[in-house]
Amino acid sequence: GNKGVILVQNPPSIPTLLVARVYSWFVDGSALILDWHNYGYTIMETTGAPRALIKLASVFEHLLGPTADGHLCVSEAMCKDLARNWQIRGARVLYDRAPARFHQRSEEVKRALIQRLEREEGIMRYADFYNEDDTPRADRPPILVSSTSWTPDEDFDMLFAALRNL
């Protein structure tokens, strides 16, 4: 029959990567594709996890990661790191991009969102964003929407500094 494809995102890959690798080798011969978004052990380093556990996670990723039949990653920098430090060559870079339905919203939709966030969540003040005649304030604060996980290994200081310069 046709062989399948197993796609595993890393992180998290413990124990999924091991289970998928064993299954593909010994059960049905499926191709294993590893989608590298980060290294799990480096994220663990930011959490205060015990050093022995971090080392074990690093060994796990370094041993099993390169055994995948194909590799995807989210940036050229990661692609180069995979080649240089993991001996994984030929990883395909697929940039994370928002779907087309994500676009700038009309002022009416923005106003409704700020009103709802003030009314239901109490996290915004409509008066900080709009004048009494419902026109946008020239000095309204920016709103940052990010798809990231906001883990400590991501440097947002650079982003915040750039926003202050806008």
Coordinates of N, CA, C and O in Angstrom, one line a residue:
G1 N 0.8 -1.2 0.0 CA 0.0 0.0 0.0 C 0.9 1.3 0.0 O 2.1 1.2 0.0
N2 N 0.2 2.4 -0.1 CA 0.9 3.7 0.0 C 1.4 3.9 1.4 O 0.8 3.7 2.4
K3 N 2.6 4.4 1.4 CA 3.2 4.8 2.6 C 2.8 6.2 3.0 O 2.7 7.1 2.1
G4 N 2.7 6.5 4.3 CA 2.2 7.8 4.7 C 3.4 8.7 5.1 O 4.5 8.4 4.9
V5 N 3.0 9.8 5.6 CA 4.0 10.8 6.1 C 3.5 11.2 7.5 O 2.4 11.4 7.8
I6 N 4.5 11.2 8.4 CA 4.3 11.6 9.7 C 5.0 13.0 9.9 O 6.2 13.1 9.7
L7 N 4.3 14.0 10.3 CA 4.8 15.3 10.5 C 4.8 15.6 12.0 O 3.8 15.6 12.7
V8 N 6.1 15.9 12.5 CA 6.2 16.2 13.9 C 6.8 17.6 14.1 O 7.8 17.9 13.4
Q9 N 6.2 18.4 14.9 CA 6.7 19.8 15.2 C 7.6 19.7 16.4 O 7.4 19.1 17.4
N10 N 8.8 20.4 16.3 CA 9.7 20.5 17.4 C 9.9 22.0 17.7 O 10.3 22.7 16.8
P11 N 9.9 22.4 19.0 CA 9.3 21.6 20.1 C 7.7 21.6 20.0 O 7.2 22.5 19.3
P12 N 7.1 20.9 20.7 CA 7.6 19.8 21.6 C 7.7 18.5 20.8 O 6.9 18.3 19.9
S13 N 8.7 17.8 21.1 CA 8.9 16.5 20.4 C 9.2 15.3 21.3 O 9.4 14.2 20.9
I14 N 9.2 15.6 22.6 CA 9.4 14.5 23.6 C 8.1 14.1 24.2 O 7.4 14.9 24.7
P15 N 7.7 12.9 24.1 CA 8.3 11.7 23.4 C 7.8 11.5 22.0 O 8.1 10.4 21.4
T16 N 7.0 12.4 21.4 CA 6.4 12.2 20.1 C 7.4 11.8 19.1 O 7.1 10.9 18.3
L17 N 8.5 12.4 19.0 CA 9.5 12.1 18.0 C 10.0 10.7 18.1 O 10.1 10.0 17.0
L18 N 10.2 10.2 19.2 CA 10.7 8.8 19.4 C 9.6 7.8 19.0 O 9.8 6.9 18.2
V19 N 8.3 8.1 19.4 CA 7.2 7.2 19.0 C 7.0 7.2 17.5 O 6.9 6.2 16.9
A20 N 7.1 8.4 16.9 CA 6.9 8.5 15.4 C 8.0 7.8 14.7 O 7.8 7.1 13.7
R21 N 9.2 8.0 15.2 CA 10.4 7.3 14.5 C 10.3 5.8 14.6 O 10.5 5.1 13.6
V22 N 10.0 5.3 15.7 CA 9.9 3.8 15.9 C 8.8 3.3 15.0 O 8.9 2.3 14.3
Y23 N 7.6 4.0 15.1 CA 6.5 3.6 14.3 C 6.8 3.6 12.8 O 6.5 2.6 12.1
S24 N 7.5 4.6 12.3 CA 7.8 4.7 10.9 C 8.8 3.6 10.5 O 8.7 3.1 9.4
W25 N 9.8 3.3 11.3 CA 10.8 2.3 11.0 C 10.2 0.9 11.1 O 10.6 0.1 10.2
F26 N 9.4 0.6 12.1 CA 9.1 -0.8 12.4 C 7.7 -1.2 12.0 O 7.3 -2.4 12.0
V27 N 6.8 -0.2 11.8 CA 5.4 -0.6 11.6 C 5.0 -0.4 10.1 O 4.5 -1.3 9.5
D28 N 5.1 0.9 9.6 CA 4.5 1.1 8.2 C 5.5 1.8 7.2 O 5.1 2.0 6.1
G29 N 6.6 2.1 7.6 CA 7.6 2.7 6.7 C 7.3 4.1 6.3 O 7.8 4.6 5.3
S30 N 6.4 4.8 7.0 CA 6.1 6.2 6.7 C 7.3 7.1 6.7 O 8.2 6.8 7.5
A31 N 7.3 8.1 5.9 CA 8.4 9.1 6.0 C 8.1 10.0 7.2 O 7.0 10.4 7.5
L32 N 9.2 10.3 7.9 CA 9.1 11.2 9.1 C 9.7 12.6 8.7 O 10.8 12.7 8.3
I33 N 8.8 13.6 8.8 CA 9.2 15.0 8.5 C 9.2 15.7 9.8 O 8.2 15.7 10.6
L34 N 10.3 16.4 10.1 CA 10.4 17.2 11.4 C 10.4 18.6 11.0 O 11.1 19.1 10.2
D35 N 9.4 19.3 11.7 CA 9.2 20.7 11.5 C 9.8 21.5 12.6 O 9.3 21.6 13.7
W36 N 11.0 22.1 12.4 CA 11.8 22.7 13.4 C 11.3 24.2 13.6 O 11.5 25.0 12.7
H37 N 10.8 24.4 14.8 CA 10.4 25.8 15.1 C 11.4 26.4 16.1 O 11.5 27.6 16.3
N38 N 12.0 25.5 16.9 CA 13.0 25.9 17.9 C 13.6 24.6 18.4 O 13.3 23.6 17.9
Y39 N 14.5 24.7 19.4 CA 15.0 23.5 20.0 C 14.4 23.4 21.4 O 14.5 24.4 22.2
G40 N 13.8 22.3 21.7 CA 13.1 22.2 23.0 C 14.0 22.3 24.2 O 13.7 23.0 25.2
Y41 N 15.3 21.8 24.1 CA 16.2 21.9 25.2 C 16.5 23.4 25.5 O 16.8 23.7 26.7
T42 N 16.6 24.2 24.5 CA 17.0 25.6 24.7 C 15.8 26.4 25.4 O 16.0 27.3 26.2
I43 N 14.6 26.0 25.1 CA 13.4 26.6 25.8 C 13.4 26.1 27.3 O 13.2 26.9 28.2
M44 N 13.8 24.8 27.5 CA 13.8 24.3 28.8 C 14.9 25.1 29.7 O 14.7 25.3 30.9
E45 N 15.9 25.6 29.0 CA 17.0 26.3 29.8 C 16.4 27.6 30.4 O 16.9 28.1 31.4
T46 N 15.3 28.1 29.8 CA 14.8 29.4 30.3 C 13.7 29.1 31.4 O 13.2 30.1 31.9
T47 N 13.4 27.9 31.7 CA 12.3 27.6 32.6 C 12.8 27.2 34.0 O 12.0 27.0 34.9
G48 N 14.1 27.1 34.2 CA 14.6 26.6 35.5 C 14.6 25.1 35.7 O 14.7 24.6 36.8
A49 N 14.4 24.4 34.6 CA 14.4 22.9 34.7 C 15.8 22.4 35.1 O 16.8 23.1 34.9
P50 N 15.8 21.3 35.8 CA 17.1 20.7 36.2 C 18.0 20.5 35.1 O 17.6 20.1 34.0
R51 N 19.3 20.8 35.3 CA 20.3 20.7 34.3 C 20.4 19.3 33.6 O 20.6 19.1 32.4
A52 N 20.2 18.3 34.5 CA 20.2 16.9 33.9 C 19.1 16.6 33.0 O 19.3 16.0 31.9
L53 N 17.9 17.2 33.2 CA 16.8 17.0 32.4 C 17.0 17.8 31.0 O 16.7 17.3 30.0
I54 N 17.6 19.0 31.1 CA 17.9 19.7 29.9 C 18.9 19.0 29.1 O 18.8 18.9 27.8
K55 N 19.9 18.4 29.7 CA 21.0 17.6 29.0 C 20.3 16.4 28.3 O 20.6 16.1 27.1
L56 N 19.4 15.7 29.0 CA 18.7 14.6 28.4 C 17.9 15.0 27.2 O 17.9 14.3 26.2
A57 N 17.2 16.1 27.3 CA 16.4 16.6 26.2 C 17.3 17.0 25.0 O 17.0 16.7 23.9
S58 N 18.5 17.6 25.3 CA 19.4 17.9 24.2 C 19.9 16.7 23.5 O 19.9 16.6 22.3
V59 N 20.3 15.6 24.3 CA 20.7 14.4 23.7 C 19.6 13.8 22.9 O 19.8 13.3 21.7
F60 N 18.4 13.8 23.4 CA 17.2 13.2 22.7 C 17.0 13.9 21.3 O 16.9 13.2 20.3
E61 N 17.0 15.2 21.3 CA 16.9 16.0 20.1 C 18.0 15.8 19.1 O 17.8 15.6 17.9
H62 N 19.3 15.8 19.6 CA 20.4 15.6 18.8 C 20.5 14.2 18.2 O 21.1 14.0 17.1
L63 N 20.1 13.2 18.9 CA 20.1 11.8 18.4 C 19.0 11.6 17.4 O 19.2 11.0 16.4
L64 N 17.8 11.9 17.8 CA 16.6 11.6 16.9 C 16.4 12.6 15.8 O 15.9 12.2 14.8
G65 N 16.6 13.9 16.1 CA 16.3 14.9 15.1 C 16.9 14.6 13.7 O 16.2 14.5 12.7
P66 N 18.2 14.3 13.6 CA 18.8 14.0 12.3 C 18.3 12.8 11.6 O 18.6 12.6 10.4
T67 N 17.6 11.9 12.3 CA 17.1 10.6 11.7 C 15.9 10.8 10.8 O 15.5 9.9 10.1
A68 N 15.3 12.0 11.0 CA 14.1 12.3 10.2 C 14.4 12.2 8.7 O 15.5 12.5 8.3
D69 N 13.4 11.9 7.9 CA 13.6 11.7 6.4 C 13.5 13.1 5.7 O 14.0 13.2 4.6
G70 N 13.0 14.1 6.4 CA 12.9 15.4 5.8 C 12.8 16.4 6.9 O 12.4 16.1 8.0
H71 N 13.2 17.6 6.6 CA 13.2 18.7 7.6 C 12.7 20.0 7.1 O 13.0 20.4 6.0
L72 N 11.8 20.6 7.9 CA 11.3 22.0 7.6 C 11.8 22.9 8.7 O 12.0 22.4 9.8
C73 N 12.0 24.1 8.4 CA 12.3 25.1 9.5 C 11.8 26.4 9.1 O 11.4 26.7 8.0
V74 N 11.8 27.3 10.1 CA 11.1 28.6 10.0 C 11.9 29.8 9.6 O 11.4 30.9 9.4
S75 N 13.3 29.6 9.4 CA 14.1 30.7 9.0 C 15.4 30.2 8.4 O 15.8 29.0 8.6
E76 N 16.0 31.1 7.6 CA 17.4 30.8 7.1 C 18.4 30.5 8.2 O 19.2 29.7 8.1
A77 N 18.3 31.3 9.3 CA 19.2 31.2 10.4 C 19.1 29.8 11.0 O 20.1 29.1 11.3
M78 N 17.9 29.3 11.2 CA 17.7 27.9 11.7 C 18.2 26.9 10.7 O 18.9 25.9 11.1
C79 N 18.0 27.1 9.4 CA 18.5 26.2 8.4 C 20.0 26.1 8.5 O 20.5 25.0 8.5
K80 N 20.7 27.2 8.6 CA 22.1 27.2 8.7 C 22.6 26.5 10.0 O 23.6 25.8 10.0
D81 N 21.9 26.8 11.1 CA 22.2 26.2 12.4 C 22.1 24.7 12.3 O 22.9 23.9 12.8
L82 N 21.0 24.2 11.7 CA 20.8 22.8 11.5 C 21.9 22.1 10.8 O 22.4 21.0 11.1
A83 N 22.4 22.8 9.7 CA 23.5 22.3 8.9 C 24.8 22.3 9.7 O 25.5 21.3 9.7
R84 N 25.1 23.4 10.3 CA 26.4 23.6 11.0 C 26.5 22.7 12.3 O 27.5 22.1 12.5
N85 N 25.4 22.7 13.1 CA 25.5 22.1 14.4 C 24.8 20.8 14.6 O 25.0 20.1 15.6
W86 N 24.0 20.4 13.6 CA 23.2 19.2 13.7 C 23.5 18.2 12.5 O 23.0 17.2 12.5
Q87 N 24.3 18.7 11.6 CA 24.6 17.9 10.4 C 23.4 17.6 9.6 O 23.2 16.5 9.0
I88 N 22.4 18.5 9.6 CA 21.1 18.3 8.9 C 21.2 19.2 7.7 O 21.1 20.5 7.8
R89 N 21.4 18.7 6.5 CA 21.5 19.5 5.3 C 20.2 19.3 4.5 O 19.6 18.3 4.5
G90 N 19.9 20.4 3.8 CA 18.7 20.3 2.9 C 17.4 20.6 3.6 O 16.3 20.3 3.0
A91 N 17.4 21.2 4.8 CA 16.2 21.6 5.4 C 15.5 22.6 4.5 O 16.2 23.5 4.0
R92 N 14.2 22.5 4.4 CA 13.5 23.5 3.6 C 12.9 24.6 4.5 O 12.2 24.3 5.5
V93 N 13.2 25.8 4.1 CA 12.7 27.0 4.9 C 11.3 27.3 4.5 O 11.0 27.6 3.3
L94 N 10.3 27.3 5.4 CA 9.0 27.7 5.2 C 8.7 28.8 6.2 O 8.5 28.5 7.4
Y95 N 8.6 30.0 5.8 CA 8.4 31.1 6.8 C 7.0 31.1 7.3 O 6.0 30.8 6.5
D96 N 6.8 31.3 8.6 CA 5.5 31.5 9.1 C 4.9 32.8 8.6 O 5.5 33.8 8.7
R97 N 3.7 32.7 8.0 CA 3.0 33.9 7.5 C 1.6 33.8 7.8 O 1.0 32.7 7.8
A98 N 1.0 34.9 8.1 CA -0.4 35.0 8.4 C -1.2 34.7 7.2 O -0.8 35.1 6.1
P99 N -2.3 34.1 7.3 CA -3.2 33.9 6.1 C -3.8 35.2 5.6 O -3.8 36.2 6.3
A100 N -4.3 35.2 4.4 CA -4.7 36.4 3.7 C -5.9 37.1 4.5 O -6.1 38.3 4.4
R101 N -6.6 36.3 5.3 CA -7.7 36.9 6.0 C -7.3 37.9 7.1 O -8.1 38.6 7.6
F102 N -6.0 37.8 7.4 CA -5.4 38.8 8.4 C -5.0 40.1 7.6 O -4.1 40.0 6.8
H103 N -5.7 41.1 7.8 CA -5.4 42.4 7.1 C -5.8 43.5 8.0 O -6.5 43.3 9.1
Q104 N -5.5 44.7 7.6 CA -5.9 45.9 8.4 C -7.4 46.0 8.5 O -8.0 45.9 7.4
R105 N -7.9 46.2 9.6 CA -9.3 46.4 9.8 C -9.8 47.8 9.7 O -9.0 48.7 9.9
S106 N -11.1 48.0 9.4 CA -11.6 49.3 9.2 C -11.7 50.0 10.6 O -11.6 49.3 11.6
E107 N -11.8 51.3 10.6 CA -11.8 52.0 11.9 C -13.0 51.6 12.7 O -13.0 51.5 13.9
E108 N -14.1 51.3 12.0 CA -15.3 50.9 12.7 C -15.1 49.6 13.5 O -15.5 49.5 14.6
V109 N -14.4 48.6 12.8 CA -14.2 47.4 13.5 C -13.2 47.6 14.6 O -13.3 47.0 15.7
K110 N -12.2 48.4 14.5 CA -11.2 48.7 15.5 C -12.0 49.3 16.7 O -11.7 49.0 17.9
R111 N -12.8 50.3 16.5 CA -13.6 51.0 17.6 C -14.4 49.9 18.3 O -14.4 49.9 19.6
A112 N -15.1 49.1 17.6 CA -15.9 48.0 18.2 C -15.1 47.1 19.1 O -15.5 46.7 20.2
L113 N -13.9 46.8 18.7 CA -13.0 45.9 19.4 C -12.6 46.6 20.7 O -12.6 46.0 21.8
I114 N -12.1 47.8 20.6 CA -11.7 48.6 21.8 C -12.9 48.7 22.8 O -12.7 48.5 24.0
Q115 N -14.0 49.0 22.3 CA -15.2 49.1 23.2 C -15.5 47.7 23.9 O -15.8 47.7 25.1
R116 N -15.4 46.7 23.1 CA -15.7 45.3 23.7 C -14.6 45.0 24.7 O -14.9 44.5 25.8
L117 N -13.3 45.3 24.4 CA -12.3 44.9 25.4 C -12.4 45.8 26.7 O -12.1 45.3 27.7
E118 N -12.9 47.0 26.5 CA -13.1 47.8 27.7 C -14.3 47.2 28.5 O -14.2 47.0 29.7
R119 N -15.4 47.0 27.9 CA -16.6 46.5 28.5 C -16.5 45.1 29.1 O -16.8 44.9 30.2
E120 N -16.0 44.2 28.3 CA -16.0 42.8 28.8 C -14.7 42.4 29.5 O -14.8 41.5 30.4
E121 N -13.6 42.9 29.2 CA -12.3 42.5 29.8 C -11.7 43.5 30.7 O -10.9 43.2 31.5
G122 N -12.1 44.8 30.5 CA -11.5 45.8 31.4 C -10.1 46.1 31.1 O -9.4 46.6 32.0
I123 N -9.6 45.8 29.9 CA -8.1 45.9 29.7 C -7.8 47.1 28.8 O -6.6 47.4 28.5
M124 N -8.8 47.8 28.2 CA -8.6 48.9 27.4 C -9.5 50.1 27.9 O -10.5 49.8 28.5
R125 N -9.1 51.3 27.6 CA -9.9 52.5 27.8 C -10.2 53.1 26.5 O -9.3 53.6 25.8
Y126 N -11.5 53.1 26.1 CA -11.9 53.7 24.8 C -11.3 55.1 24.7 O -10.8 55.5 23.6
A127 N -11.3 55.9 25.7 CA -10.9 57.3 25.7 C -9.4 57.4 25.4 O -8.9 58.5 25.0
D128 N -8.6 56.4 25.6 CA -7.2 56.4 25.3 C -7.0 56.3 23.8 O -5.9 56.6 23.3
F129 N -8.0 55.8 23.1 CA -7.8 55.5 21.6 C -8.7 56.5 20.8 O -8.3 56.7 19.6
Y130 N -9.8 56.9 21.3 CA -10.7 57.7 20.5 C -11.1 59.0 21.2 O -11.3 59.0 22.4
N131 N -11.3 60.1 20.4 CA -11.9 61.3 20.9 C -13.4 61.2 21.2 O -14.0 60.2 20.8
E132 N -14.0 62.2 21.8 CA -15.4 62.2 22.1 C -16.2 62.1 20.9 O -17.3 61.5 20.9
D133 N -15.7 62.6 19.7 CA -16.5 62.5 18.5 C -16.2 61.2 17.7 O -16.5 61.0 16.5
D134 N -15.6 60.2 18.4 CA -15.2 58.9 17.8 C -14.1 58.9 16.7 O -14.0 57.9 16.0
T135 N -13.4 60.0 16.6 CA -12.3 60.0 15.7 C -11.1 59.5 16.4 O -10.9 59.7 17.6
P136 N -10.1 58.8 15.7 CA -9.0 58.3 16.4 C -8.1 59.4 17.0 O -7.9 60.4 16.3
R137 N -7.6 59.2 18.2 CA -6.7 60.1 18.8 C -5.3 60.1 18.1 O -4.9 59.0 17.8
A138 N -4.7 61.2 17.9 CA -3.4 61.2 17.3 C -2.3 60.6 18.2 O -1.3 60.0 17.7
D139 N -2.5 60.6 19.5 CA -1.6 60.0 20.4 C -2.0 58.7 21.0 O -1.5 58.3 22.1
R140 N -2.9 58.0 20.3 CA -3.3 56.7 20.8 C -2.2 55.7 20.9 O -1.3 55.7 20.0
P141 N -2.2 54.8 21.9 CA -1.1 53.9 22.0 C -1.2 52.8 21.0 O -2.3 52.4 20.5
P142 N 0.0 52.3 20.6 CA -0.1 51.1 19.6 C -0.5 49.9 20.3 O -0.4 49.7 21.5
I143 N -1.1 49.0 19.5 CA -1.4 47.6 20.0 C -0.6 46.6 19.3 O -0.6 46.6 18.0
L144 N 0.1 45.8 20.0 CA 1.0 44.8 19.4 C 0.3 43.4 19.4 O -0.1 43.0 20.5
V145 N 0.1 42.8 18.3 CA -0.5 41.5 18.2 C 0.6 40.6 17.7 O 1.2 40.8 16.6
S146 N 0.9 39.5 18.4 CA 2.0 38.6 18.0 C 1.6 37.2 18.0 O 0.8 36.8 18.9
S147 N 2.0 36.4 17.1 CA 1.7 35.0 17.1 C 2.7 34.1 17.9 O 2.6 32.9 17.9
T148 N 3.6 34.8 18.4 CA 4.7 34.0 19.1 C 4.2 33.5 20.5 O 3.2 33.9 21.0
S149 N 5.0 32.6 21.0 CA 4.7 32.0 22.3 C 5.1 32.8 23.5 O 4.8 32.6 24.6
W150 N 5.9 33.9 23.2 CA 6.4 34.8 24.2 C 7.2 34.0 25.3 O 7.1 34.3 26.4
T151 N 8.0 33.1 24.8 CA 8.9 32.4 25.8 C 10.1 33.2 26.0 O 10.5 34.1 25.2
P152 N 10.8 33.0 27.2 CA 11.9 33.9 27.6 C 13.1 33.9 26.6 O 13.9 34.8 26.6
D153 N 13.2 32.9 25.7 CA 14.3 32.8 24.8 C 14.1 33.8 23.6 O 15.0 33.9 22.8
E154 N 12.9 34.4 23.5 CA 12.7 35.3 22.4 C 12.9 36.8 22.9 O 12.4 37.2 23.9
D155 N 13.7 37.5 22.1 CA 14.1 38.9 22.5 C 13.1 39.9 22.0 O 13.2 40.3 20.8
F156 N 12.2 40.3 22.8 CA 11.2 41.3 22.4 C 11.7 42.7 22.7 O 11.0 43.7 22.3
D157 N 12.8 42.9 23.4 CA 13.3 44.2 23.7 C 13.5 45.0 22.4 O 13.3 46.2 22.2
M158 N 14.1 44.3 21.4 CA 14.3 44.9 20.1 C 13.0 45.3 19.4 O 12.9 46.4 18.8
L159 N 12.0 44.5 19.5 CA 10.7 44.9 18.9 C 10.1 46.1 19.6 O 9.6 47.0 19.0
F160 N 10.2 46.1 20.9 CA 9.6 47.2 21.7 C 10.4 48.5 21.4 O 9.8 49.5 21.3
A161 N 11.7 48.4 21.3 CA 12.5 49.6 21.0 C 12.1 50.1 19.6 O 12.0 51.3 19.4
A162 N 11.9 49.2 18.6 CA 11.5 49.6 17.3 C 10.1 50.3 17.3 O 9.9 51.3 16.7
L163 N 9.2 49.8 18.1 CA 7.9 50.4 18.3 C 7.9 51.8 18.9 O 7.2 52.7 18.4
R164 N 8.8 52.0 19.8 CA 9.0 53.3 20.4 C 9.5 54.3 19.4 O 9.3 55.5 19.5
N165 N 10.2 53.8 18.4 CA 10.8 54.7 17.4 C 9.8 55.1 16.3 O 10.1 55.9 15.4
L166 N 8.7 54.4 16.3 CA 7.7 54.7 15.2 C 7.0 56.0 15.4 O 6.8 56.5 16.4

